[in-house]
XYZ file of C-alpha atoms in Angstrom:
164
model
C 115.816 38.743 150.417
C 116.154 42.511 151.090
C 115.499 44.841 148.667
C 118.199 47.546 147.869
C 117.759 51.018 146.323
C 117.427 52.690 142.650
C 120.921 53.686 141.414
C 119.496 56.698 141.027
C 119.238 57.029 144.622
C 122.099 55.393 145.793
C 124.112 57.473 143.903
C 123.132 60.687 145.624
C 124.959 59.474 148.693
C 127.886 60.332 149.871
C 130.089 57.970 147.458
C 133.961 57.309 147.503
C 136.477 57.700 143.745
C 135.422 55.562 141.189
C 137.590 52.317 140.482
C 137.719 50.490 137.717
C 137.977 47.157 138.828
C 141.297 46.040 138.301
C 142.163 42.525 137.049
C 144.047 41.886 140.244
C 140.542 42.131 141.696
C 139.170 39.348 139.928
C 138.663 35.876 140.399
C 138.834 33.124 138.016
C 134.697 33.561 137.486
C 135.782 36.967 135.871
C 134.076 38.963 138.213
C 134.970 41.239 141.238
C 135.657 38.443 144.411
C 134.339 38.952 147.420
C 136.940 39.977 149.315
C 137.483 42.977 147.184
C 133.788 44.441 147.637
C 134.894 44.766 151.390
C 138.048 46.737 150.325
C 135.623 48.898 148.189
C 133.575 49.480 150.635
C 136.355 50.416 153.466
C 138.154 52.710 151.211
C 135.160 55.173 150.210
C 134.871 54.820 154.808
C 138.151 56.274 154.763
C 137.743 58.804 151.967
C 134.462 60.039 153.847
C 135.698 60.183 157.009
C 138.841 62.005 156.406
C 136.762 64.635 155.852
C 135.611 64.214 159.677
C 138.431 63.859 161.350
C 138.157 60.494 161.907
C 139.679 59.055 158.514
C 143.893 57.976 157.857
C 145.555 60.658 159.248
C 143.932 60.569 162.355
C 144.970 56.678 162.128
C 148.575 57.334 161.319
C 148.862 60.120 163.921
C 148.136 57.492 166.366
C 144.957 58.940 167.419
C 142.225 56.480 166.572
C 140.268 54.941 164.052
C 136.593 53.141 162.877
C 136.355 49.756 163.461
C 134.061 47.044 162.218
C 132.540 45.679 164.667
C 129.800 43.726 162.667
C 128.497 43.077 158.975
C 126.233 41.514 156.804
C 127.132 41.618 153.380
C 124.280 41.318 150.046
C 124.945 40.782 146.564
C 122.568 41.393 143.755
C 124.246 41.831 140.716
C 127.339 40.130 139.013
C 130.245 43.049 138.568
C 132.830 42.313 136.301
C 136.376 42.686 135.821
C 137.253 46.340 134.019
C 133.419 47.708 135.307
C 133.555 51.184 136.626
C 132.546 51.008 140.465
C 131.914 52.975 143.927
C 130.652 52.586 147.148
C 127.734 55.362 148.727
C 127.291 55.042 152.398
C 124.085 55.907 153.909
C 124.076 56.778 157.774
C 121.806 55.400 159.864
C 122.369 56.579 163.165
C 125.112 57.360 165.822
C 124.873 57.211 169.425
C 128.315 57.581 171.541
C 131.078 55.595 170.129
C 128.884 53.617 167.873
C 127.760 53.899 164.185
C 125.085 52.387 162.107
C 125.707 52.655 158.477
C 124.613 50.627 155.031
C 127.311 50.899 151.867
C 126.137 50.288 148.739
C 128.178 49.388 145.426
C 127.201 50.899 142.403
C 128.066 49.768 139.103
C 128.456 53.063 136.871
C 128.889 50.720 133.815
C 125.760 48.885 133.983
C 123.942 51.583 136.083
C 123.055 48.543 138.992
C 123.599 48.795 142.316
C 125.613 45.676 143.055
C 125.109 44.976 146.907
C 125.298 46.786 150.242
C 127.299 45.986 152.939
C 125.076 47.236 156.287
C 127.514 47.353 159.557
C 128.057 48.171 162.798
C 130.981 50.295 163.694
C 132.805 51.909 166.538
C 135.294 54.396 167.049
C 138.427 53.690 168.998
C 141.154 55.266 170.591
C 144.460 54.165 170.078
C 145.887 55.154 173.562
C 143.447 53.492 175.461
C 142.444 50.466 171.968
C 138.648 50.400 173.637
C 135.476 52.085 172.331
C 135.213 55.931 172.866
C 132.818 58.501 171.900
C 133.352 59.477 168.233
C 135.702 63.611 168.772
C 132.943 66.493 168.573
C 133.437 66.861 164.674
C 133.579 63.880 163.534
C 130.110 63.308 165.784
C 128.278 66.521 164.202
C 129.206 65.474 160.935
C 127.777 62.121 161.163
C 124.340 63.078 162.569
C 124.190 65.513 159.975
C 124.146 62.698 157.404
C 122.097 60.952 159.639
C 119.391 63.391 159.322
C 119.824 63.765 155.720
C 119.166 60.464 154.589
C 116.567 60.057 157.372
C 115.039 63.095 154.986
C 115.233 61.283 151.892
C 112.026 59.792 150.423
C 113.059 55.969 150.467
C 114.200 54.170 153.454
C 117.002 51.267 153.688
C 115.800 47.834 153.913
C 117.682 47.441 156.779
C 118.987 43.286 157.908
C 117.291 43.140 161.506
C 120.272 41.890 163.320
C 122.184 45.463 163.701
C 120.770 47.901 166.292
C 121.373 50.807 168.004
């Protein structure tokens, strides 16, 4: 099993709102369901990348968006219904249209972090729906994460089977 980083790291990442996780969230184990760590994780994307140029409005203006192109999900730690949560992305790398990143949840309440999502992603164009270099911005902003969590003093246990 990978290992996955301190909350107190984690947490220094870029991160999306807080959520308490609602009820609707749930599953009849009591605790957030799978499905919904995906949602987590894809809103703080959006929240993060609006900033970029590359988040909803850009979507709803018909101009493009970041697409999954491939994931592979951990979970560490149980996180129940009503816990305060967020998700902290950590770039990896970007080359062209193509973006290497690893979410992780954090529980706030218990202080955990809950599991990481590491994926693949691309960024499309809507007028032509195929892969296209990520707009200028969008591109500068991401390799400046990039190097900024390639500066940080612990490195991702990274899956294996995502590469750029």
């Amino acid at each position: 099993m990978r290992t996955l980083p301190t909350y107190d790291d984690a947490v220094l990442l870029p991160g999306g709102s807080r959520l308490a996780v609602p009820a609707d969230y749930g599953d009849l184990n009591g605790h957030l369901n799978v499905r919904n760590y995906v949602a987590i994780y894809d809103d703080a994307e959006w929240e993060i990348f609006g900033g970029m140029g590359i988040g909803a409005v850009e979507a709803a203006a018909g101009i493009g968006g970041v697409f999954a192109l491939e994931q592979c999900l951990t979970y560490r730690r149980e996180v129940l219904v009503g816990e305060e949560v967020s998700s902290h992305v950590r770039v990896i790398t970007r080359r062209g249209a193509l973006l290497h990143v690893v979410s992780y949840l954090l529980n706030h309440t218990r202080g955990e972090v809950a599991g990481s999502m590491e994926a693949l992603e691309g960024w499309v164009s809507f007028e032509s729906r195929r892969l296209t270099p990520f707009p200028d911005r969008a591109a500068e902003a991401l390799d400046a994460l990039a190097a900024e969590a390639a500066a940080l003093p612990w490195q991702p246990q990274l899956s294996g089977s995502i590469r750029l």
